[in-house]
Amino acid sequence: MNYFTVVRILACGLIAALLVRPLHAQPAPVFRTLTAQDGLVQNSVLAAVQDQRGFMWLGTQDGLSRYDGSQCRTFRNDPQRPGSLSSNFILSLTEDRAGTLWVGTGGGGVCRYSPLTGRFQVFQTSTPDTTGLTDDFIRALLTDRQGRVWVGTEGGLHRWNAKAQRFRSIQAAGISLVRGNSIRALAATPAGQLWVGTGAGQVAWFDSIRQQLRPLISFYAASPITALAVGPAGTLWVGTEANGLYQLTTSGAGKVLRSYQAAPGGLAGNSIRALCFVPDGRLWIGTATGLSCLNPGTQQLTTVHQQPGQPLSLPSDAIQSITLDRLGLVWVGTDKGIARCDSRPPAFGAVPLGAAMGVWAVLEAPDGTVWVGTESQGLARYQAGTGQRQMFQYDARNPASLSQDYVRALCLDRAGRLWIGTQNQGLDCLEPGSSRFRHFRHQPTNPASLGDNFIRALYEDSRGRIWIGTEGGLSQYTPATGRFRTFRNTPGDSASLGNNFVRVMLEDRRRDVLWIGTGGGGLNCLDMRTGRFRSYRANARNPRSLSSNFVRSLLQDHNGTIWVGTEGGGLCRLNDARKGWFTTYREPQGLPNDVVYGLLEDAQKHLWLSTNKGLARFTPATKQILTFDQQAGLLQDEYNAGAAHRGRTGLLYFGGVNGLVVFRPAAVRPNTVLPPVVLTGLRRLNQPLDLPDTSITERRVLRLSPQDYVFTLEFAALNYRQPEKNRYAYLLEGFDPDWVSTGVRHEATYSNLDPGTYTFRVRATNNDGLWNPIGTTLRIVVDPPWYRTWWFRIGLSWVVFALLFLLYRLRVRQLLALEQVRHGIARDLHDDMGSTLSSISILSQIARNHQRQHRPEQAAAVLEQIGDSSRRMLDAMDDIVWAINPAHDGLDDVTARMRRLASEVLESAGIDFTFRADAALQSLRFDMRARREFFLLFKEALNNLVKYAHCHHAAITLEYRQGRLLLMVQDDGVGFDLAAPAQGGGNGLTNMRTRAEALHGQLTIQSAPGKGTILRLSVPMG
């Protein structure tokens, strides 16, 4: 901020003060406090700074907090976590040009925080020296206009050398007193001159030529220097630990211009803890016993103390730090939290009526006198120019006194008479210059008297007639005749007053019409020429109708449009009087409350509304609604009906439950600063997630794994002027069809997103509804699960292809095997059956010849051969049919057939035998081909045993061992020589070996002449 800007600000502030100050009293500053209950790591705030992104960093005695207007993030020392703070005792903070935060600790040296990684780098004194620090107790940090970082320690002044990545110690020339090298405060002029305050009470400046500190010889304080500030005029302000405040020149020998000490009307205390200049040129002074504010130009000094029981007051008188943010808010650190306050003079004031009292009526006379009707203190007259206040109250001993102390309505007519409506004692009139009140009351026997004693509204029309709204109808008073005429509701007459509870009246400037708002009878329109009424009522089935039948306020704006304030229905605009069409604005459209007690229009064409929850400024052209409450500096949030008035100079008055608010609308400046929008946190399954490399605030791309199927992004608008009014909207491109408005909620949760790339956008408003349309963005990449990756899909396709190929090969093998079986069956049928049938045919011919030649013996022998051949053929057919039947795949069926065959063959030959089979064989299975080969091999073995063994006993054994089927056939017959088998043995052994090979088995025969024979077959299973 340059010199001319400061001059302009001071001039504007002075003009505003001259214009406003005589009119009303300035209320106490409004402080909003952040404490440990709100998430602050600890309540004793020793330092604060706002970084480039807009975050507020708050250093306490037990850790560091980063505040975003909604919540705090805590940073503390954790020996088990690399990159944490070196100490929790934070004494000083600064940010350099690169956006790096420097943290000065009490005993832990200096910590440098990287927003990119979210980690701290620690610089401490070490042996050997690697950092350049001479002491770890850091009381002051400063970044000057050149971007240099200065560090004030108990061991002297240091400057950061970015190239060498270490600190350089600055020599102190001429400073040799005790604690003289202890740097307690730092400040820099706009020209770049560095000033330091020492623990010895000296002030020194940095000589850039000699590269050393040089003390001001002309100044010495009896206690340590605790704070320094450079004023707009270039003077140096010096705060001390016990000797108050000094103003010094920064040129020459450093002359003392003025000193300030604790005294009535002076500083709050001599122990200065912090100094801070605000944009209008005032100096905020934090002491151990309160907060003072000094206007150097006027030397006006005001002091603020804690007000016990007042939530919007200073939380503590023990001030420890003061910081100004970019919005002009002053952050005051105390031992009971940090409080923020607007540095601008409050726009809203209050008429000083004395004690708090309810106000139901107000008006401003042409001479500037303010008349106020109160709920319990009668009538007040306030002279704005002199500040004098006079009260008029009921006095039972004085019949000319005010009728009642509960005043509900006021009206000043063109003759200067003040009309006063009371709660239930009729109408009073105060003539100009008089202190005696004339009384008008309802007389039941006089129809020309006041219609009712319960007065609720007063109004003078363009003809000078006084209209009185009562609980018993609408009365009209004509001063020339002194007579009243009363209009009342007549049941069944639609042209009469819609309801007798009259709350407000307004004459239409464009027609000879009087608008009347009633309590339950809607809006009424009186044609003053005919005396006929028309009523506009609420209709729940018609959205264009009046929103409520309880009308509290009326206004005709500069365009002639009629506006209606209702109780419970918000604000209505009359669009078409003939059709009765209205447009309604309520809480969903931005009103703070649907009860509109007062309506006023200012010079800028804004409408001002008083409600049960503060004031609202409505701009009809843009439909923008701004809201104001106690936290914006108002005296109260709840207002009363009828207590609204626009003064001759444009001042607006609104009366409420605690008094009378007054302000100049032009002084109410909306917040036009776009709020920075940042991401502040990431949660997975509602658990905070710290990213390993880059903080979520700085990250531009976020990659999520399949395990992150539920995640939450937190965000904030870094606007600290009433941040609870910030509003948010977000959009996930690729998922959300449109922007999602969340109101004040500052987080978004997503679950089970499909794999892909998305863009998350979030935007926000400030407290006055101004949107930051750009906001912030984050690209989100959702990785697919392993079973949805491209490499898995390619691999899976190959596996499927391999399985299909394997199935194809198996099917081909099965078909080939089936073909082989068919060929085998065909071969057997052809070989065995064909040869047998051929032999039968031949033998039949021979038998026929023998019969013709009458040789019966020879014919019988041939027929016997035919019978043998037929039986062998039947046996072979039986074997083939049994082999191809799938029901016989189980080895238990094979075993049963083998047992049956052995019984038939061996018993018919007179051979004793034993047949033993393992029970485990029941679970085994043979395919068709293997079953046939195995059974035929066994059958061949039995046939050979019967034909050639000449044995008396045989033993057959079937076992299952280690995955192999073992068959043993043993006899006690004559045996044979394996090297020279018996002649005529045929192809039996050859056939058995061939079948064993087909089974992939091993066939062994053990025999010798006279020693019997043992046949062993081992076949693999599975």
mmCIF file of N, CA, C and O in Angstrom, residues 287-338:
data_model
loop_
_atom_site.group_PDB
_atom_site.id
_atom_site.type_symbol
_atom_site.label_atom_id
_atom_site.label_comp_id
_atom_site.label_asym_id
_atom_site.label_seq_id
_atom_site.Cartn_x
_atom_site.Cartn_y
_atom_site.Cartn_z
ATOM 1 N N THR A 287 -1.882 -5.433 24.829
ATOM 2 C CA THR A 287 -1.179 -5.371 26.104
ATOM 3 C C THR A 287 -1.554 -6.586 26.956
ATOM 4 O O THR A 287 -2.421 -7.376 26.579
ATOM 5 N N ALA A 288 -0.918 -6.691 28.079
ATOM 6 C CA ALA A 288 -1.226 -7.785 28.991
ATOM 7 C C ALA A 288 -2.542 -7.562 29.713
ATOM 8 O O ALA A 288 -3.035 -8.481 30.382
ATOM 9 N N THR A 289 -3.116 -6.338 29.574
ATOM 10 C CA THR A 289 -4.336 -6.016 30.308
ATOM 11 C C THR A 289 -5.405 -5.407 29.427
ATOM 12 O O THR A 289 -6.262 -4.672 29.901
ATOM 13 N N GLY A 290 -5.390 -5.704 28.143
ATOM 14 C CA GLY A 290 -6.434 -5.196 27.278
ATOM 15 C C GLY A 290 -5.906 -4.820 25.910
ATOM 16 O O GLY A 290 -4.699 -4.852 25.643
ATOM 17 N N LEU A 291 -6.855 -4.438 25.015
ATOM 18 C CA LEU A 291 -6.537 -4.083 23.644
ATOM 19 C C LEU A 291 -6.858 -2.612 23.432
ATOM 20 O O LEU A 291 -7.961 -2.156 23.725
ATOM 21 N N SER A 292 -5.871 -1.861 22.936
ATOM 22 C CA SER A 292 -6.074 -0.444 22.662
ATOM 23 C C SER A 292 -5.956 -0.193 21.179
ATOM 24 O O SER A 292 -5.272 -0.923 20.449
ATOM 25 N N CYS A 293 -6.608 0.879 20.715
ATOM 26 C CA CYS A 293 -6.562 1.278 19.315
ATOM 27 C C CYS A 293 -6.261 2.764 19.253
ATOM 28 O O CYS A 293 -6.969 3.586 19.850
ATOM 29 N N LEU A 294 -5.199 3.119 18.529
ATOM 30 C CA LEU A 294 -4.732 4.495 18.471
ATOM 31 C C LEU A 294 -4.841 5.021 17.054
ATOM 32 O O LEU A 294 -4.401 4.369 16.100
ATOM 33 N N ASN A 295 -5.443 6.204 16.935
ATOM 34 C CA ASN A 295 -5.443 6.924 15.661
ATOM 35 C C ASN A 295 -4.308 7.933 15.720
ATOM 36 O O ASN A 295 -4.430 8.973 16.375
ATOM 37 N N PRO A 296 -3.179 7.670 15.061
ATOM 38 C CA PRO A 296 -2.029 8.578 15.192
ATOM 39 C C PRO A 296 -2.331 9.994 14.709
ATOM 40 O O PRO A 296 -1.732 10.965 15.193
ATOM 41 N N GLY A 297 -3.261 10.129 13.742
ATOM 42 C CA GLY A 297 -3.554 11.460 13.231
ATOM 43 C C GLY A 297 -4.299 12.321 14.225
ATOM 44 O O GLY A 297 -3.999 13.499 14.391
ATOM 45 N N THR A 298 -5.287 11.742 14.913
ATOM 46 C CA THR A 298 -6.094 12.501 15.867
ATOM 47 C C THR A 298 -5.678 12.268 17.311
ATOM 48 O O THR A 298 -6.188 12.933 18.211
ATOM 49 N N GLN A 299 -4.787 11.316 17.511
ATOM 50 C CA GLN A 299 -4.353 10.906 18.851
ATOM 51 C C GLN A 299 -5.512 10.361 19.688
ATOM 52 O O GLN A 299 -5.421 10.289 20.918
ATOM 53 N N GLN A 300 -6.607 10.002 19.013
ATOM 54 C CA GLN A 300 -7.716 9.391 19.733
ATOM 55 C C GLN A 300 -7.354 7.954 20.080
ATOM 56 O O GLN A 300 -6.927 7.182 19.221
ATOM 57 N N LEU A 301 -7.545 7.582 21.324
ATOM 58 C CA LEU A 301 -7.173 6.250 21.797
ATOM 59 C C LEU A 301 -8.391 5.611 22.447
ATOM 60 O O LEU A 301 -9.019 6.202 23.327
ATOM 61 N N THR A 302 -8.758 4.430 21.980
ATOM 62 C CA THR A 302 -9.866 3.683 22.579
ATOM 63 C C THR A 302 -9.342 2.344 23.070
ATOM 64 O O THR A 302 -8.366 1.804 22.548
ATOM 65 N N THR A 303 -10.004 1.828 24.066
ATOM 66 C CA THR A 303 -9.569 0.562 24.675
ATOM 67 C C THR A 303 -10.740 -0.403 24.749
ATOM 68 O O THR A 303 -11.875 -0.007 25.034
ATOM 69 N N VAL A 304 -10.440 -1.658 24.474
ATOM 70 C CA VAL A 304 -11.440 -2.726 24.524
ATOM 71 C C VAL A 304 -11.002 -3.744 25.561
ATOM 72 O O VAL A 304 -9.828 -4.155 25.591
ATOM 73 N N HIS A 305 -11.929 -4.138 26.404
ATOM 74 C CA HIS A 305 -11.657 -5.153 27.416
ATOM 75 C C HIS A 305 -12.630 -6.318 27.238
ATOM 76 O O HIS A 305 -13.668 -6.194 26.571
ATOM 77 N N GLN A 306 -12.288 -7.392 27.854
ATOM 78 C CA GLN A 306 -13.184 -8.543 27.871
ATOM 79 C C GLN A 306 -14.464 -8.189 28.605
ATOM 80 O O GLN A 306 -14.431 -7.534 29.660
ATOM 81 N N GLN A 307 -15.601 -8.598 28.039
ATOM 82 C CA GLN A 307 -16.897 -8.403 28.675
ATOM 83 C C GLN A 307 -17.438 -9.763 29.093
ATOM 84 O O GLN A 307 -17.941 -10.517 28.247
ATOM 85 N N PRO A 308 -17.308 -10.131 30.349
ATOM 86 C CA PRO A 308 -17.769 -11.463 30.785
ATOM 87 C C PRO A 308 -19.238 -11.680 30.422
ATOM 88 O O PRO A 308 -20.079 -10.797 30.593
ATOM 89 N N GLY A 309 -19.513 -12.865 29.918
ATOM 90 C CA GLY A 309 -20.874 -13.212 29.546
ATOM 91 C C GLY A 309 -21.275 -12.752 28.166
ATOM 92 O O GLY A 309 -22.377 -13.077 27.715
ATOM 93 N N GLN A 310 -20.419 -12.002 27.477
ATOM 94 C CA GLN A 310 -20.717 -11.540 26.127
ATOM 95 C C GLN A 310 -19.932 -12.391 25.130
ATOM 96 O O GLN A 310 -18.705 -12.273 25.038
ATOM 97 N N PRO A 311 -20.583 -13.254 24.381
ATOM 98 C CA PRO A 311 -19.853 -14.186 23.502
ATOM 99 C C PRO A 311 -19.113 -13.502 22.362
ATOM 100 O O PRO A 311 -18.192 -14.078 21.796
ATOM 101 N N LEU A 312 -19.512 -12.264 22.003
ATOM 102 C CA LEU A 312 -18.869 -11.576 20.884
ATOM 103 C C LEU A 312 -17.895 -10.500 21.353
ATOM 104 O O LEU A 312 -17.549 -9.600 20.590
ATOM 105 N N SER A 313 -17.450 -10.622 22.591
ATOM 106 C CA SER A 313 -16.454 -9.680 23.099
ATOM 107 C C SER A 313 -15.070 -10.304 23.043
ATOM 108 O O SER A 313 -14.904 -11.475 22.672
ATOM 109 N N LEU A 314 -14.060 -9.517 23.406
ATOM 110 C CA LEU A 314 -12.695 -10.023 23.485
ATOM 111 C C LEU A 314 -12.657 -11.176 24.488
ATOM 112 O O LEU A 314 -13.189 -11.063 25.585
ATOM 113 N N PRO A 315 -12.045 -12.316 24.133
ATOM 114 C CA PRO A 315 -12.104 -13.463 25.048
ATOM 115 C C PRO A 315 -11.243 -13.299 26.299
ATOM 116 O O PRO A 315 -11.503 -13.934 27.310
ATOM 117 N N SER A 316 -10.226 -12.442 26.219
ATOM 118 C CA SER A 316 -9.330 -12.253 27.360
ATOM 119 C C SER A 316 -8.604 -10.937 27.180
ATOM 120 O O SER A 316 -8.384 -10.472 26.053
ATOM 121 N N ASP A 317 -8.209 -10.330 28.297
ATOM 122 C CA ASP A 317 -7.426 -9.092 28.236
ATOM 123 C C ASP A 317 -5.942 -9.353 28.050
ATOM 124 O O ASP A 317 -5.185 -8.410 27.795
ATOM 125 N N ALA A 318 -5.513 -10.613 28.178
ATOM 126 C CA ALA A 318 -4.096 -10.946 28.027
ATOM 127 C C ALA A 318 -3.792 -11.167 26.544
ATOM 128 O O ALA A 318 -3.862 -12.280 26.030
ATOM 129 N N ILE A 319 -3.433 -10.071 25.858
ATOM 130 C CA ILE A 319 -3.160 -10.129 24.422
ATOM 131 C C ILE A 319 -1.732 -10.635 24.221
ATOM 132 O O ILE A 319 -0.797 -10.195 24.882
ATOM 133 N N GLN A 320 -1.563 -11.544 23.245
ATOM 134 C CA GLN A 320 -0.245 -12.123 23.010
ATOM 135 C C GLN A 320 0.244 -11.941 21.573
ATOM 136 O O GLN A 320 1.446 -12.027 21.315
ATOM 137 N N SER A 321 -0.653 -11.688 20.638
ATOM 138 C CA SER A 321 -0.247 -11.459 19.250
ATOM 139 C C SER A 321 -1.367 -10.753 18.516
ATOM 140 O O SER A 321 -2.542 -10.869 18.891
ATOM 141 N N ILE A 322 -1.018 -10.009 17.450
ATOM 142 C CA ILE A 322 -1.998 -9.356 16.583
ATOM 143 C C ILE A 322 -1.515 -9.513 15.151
ATOM 144 O O ILE A 322 -0.354 -9.232 14.840
ATOM 145 N N THR A 323 -2.407 -9.962 14.271
ATOM 146 C CA THR A 323 -2.067 -10.184 12.864
ATOM 147 C C THR A 323 -3.199 -9.670 11.985
ATOM 148 O O THR A 323 -4.378 -9.825 12.329
ATOM 149 N N LEU A 324 -2.845 -9.060 10.857
ATOM 150 C CA LEU A 324 -3.819 -8.566 9.890
ATOM 151 C C LEU A 324 -3.833 -9.494 8.683
ATOM 152 O O LEU A 324 -2.777 -9.810 8.121
ATOM 153 N N ASP A 325 -5.035 -9.954 8.274
ATOM 154 C CA ASP A 325 -5.096 -10.810 7.080
ATOM 155 C C ASP A 325 -5.423 -9.974 5.847
ATOM 156 O O ASP A 325 -5.582 -8.748 5.928
ATOM 157 N N ARG A 326 -5.531 -10.617 4.700
ATOM 158 C CA ARG A 326 -5.693 -9.897 3.438
ATOM 159 C C ARG A 326 -7.084 -9.302 3.265
ATOM 160 O O ARG A 326 -7.293 -8.444 2.406
ATOM 161 N N LEU A 327 -8.056 -9.767 4.047
ATOM 162 C CA LEU A 327 -9.398 -9.184 3.997
ATOM 163 C C LEU A 327 -9.547 -7.965 4.904
ATOM 164 O O LEU A 327 -10.596 -7.332 4.913
ATOM 165 N N GLY A 328 -8.514 -7.690 5.684
ATOM 166 C CA GLY A 328 -8.601 -6.592 6.627
ATOM 167 C C GLY A 328 -9.101 -7.000 7.995
ATOM 168 O O GLY A 328 -9.416 -6.142 8.824
ATOM 169 N N LEU A 329 -9.180 -8.298 8.255
ATOM 170 C CA LEU A 329 -9.567 -8.775 9.579
ATOM 171 C C LEU A 329 -8.339 -8.795 10.488
ATOM 172 O O LEU A 329 -7.242 -9.189 10.069
ATOM 173 N N VAL A 330 -8.548 -8.386 11.718
ATOM 174 C CA VAL A 330 -7.480 -8.394 12.715
ATOM 175 C C VAL A 330 -7.663 -9.639 13.583
ATOM 176 O O VAL A 330 -8.737 -9.862 14.138
ATOM 177 N N TRP A 331 -6.576 -10.426 13.693
ATOM 178 C CA TRP A 331 -6.583 -11.637 14.506
ATOM 179 C C TRP A 331 -5.821 -11.341 15.794
ATOM 180 O O TRP A 331 -4.628 -11.017 15.749
ATOM 181 N N VAL A 332 -6.528 -11.441 16.899
ATOM 182 C CA VAL A 332 -5.960 -11.099 18.203
ATOM 183 C C VAL A 332 -5.780 -12.392 18.996
ATOM 184 O O VAL A 332 -6.758 -13.023 19.407
ATOM 185 N N GLY A 333 -4.518 -12.777 19.199
ATOM 186 C CA GLY A 333 -4.235 -13.978 19.974
ATOM 187 C C GLY A 333 -4.178 -13.663 21.458
ATOM 188 O O GLY A 333 -3.517 -12.706 21.884
ATOM 189 N N THR A 334 -4.886 -14.468 22.242
ATOM 190 C CA THR A 334 -4.915 -14.283 23.689
ATOM 191 C C THR A 334 -4.593 -15.611 24.369
ATOM 192 O O THR A 334 -4.317 -16.612 23.713
ATOM 193 N N ASP A 335 -4.638 -15.595 25.690
ATOM 194 C CA ASP A 335 -4.421 -16.842 26.418
ATOM 195 C C ASP A 335 -5.689 -17.680 26.504
ATOM 196 O O ASP A 335 -5.679 -18.761 27.087
ATOM 197 N N LYS A 336 -6.783 -17.204 25.889
ATOM 198 C CA LYS A 336 -8.039 -17.960 25.861
ATOM 199 C C LYS A 336 -8.573 -18.087 24.437
ATOM 200 O O LYS A 336 -9.771 -18.058 24.196
ATOM 201 N N GLY A 337 -7.675 -18.268 23.511
ATOM 202 C CA GLY A 337 -8.052 -18.434 22.120
ATOM 203 C C GLY A 337 -7.686 -17.218 21.292
ATOM 204 O O GLY A 337 -7.141 -16.226 21.783
ATOM 205 N N ILE A 338 -7.983 -17.305 20.001
ATOM 206 C CA ILE A 338 -7.706 -16.204 19.081
ATOM 207 C C ILE A 338 -9.024 -15.662 18.559
ATOM 208 O O ILE A 338 -9.929 -16.414 18.190
#
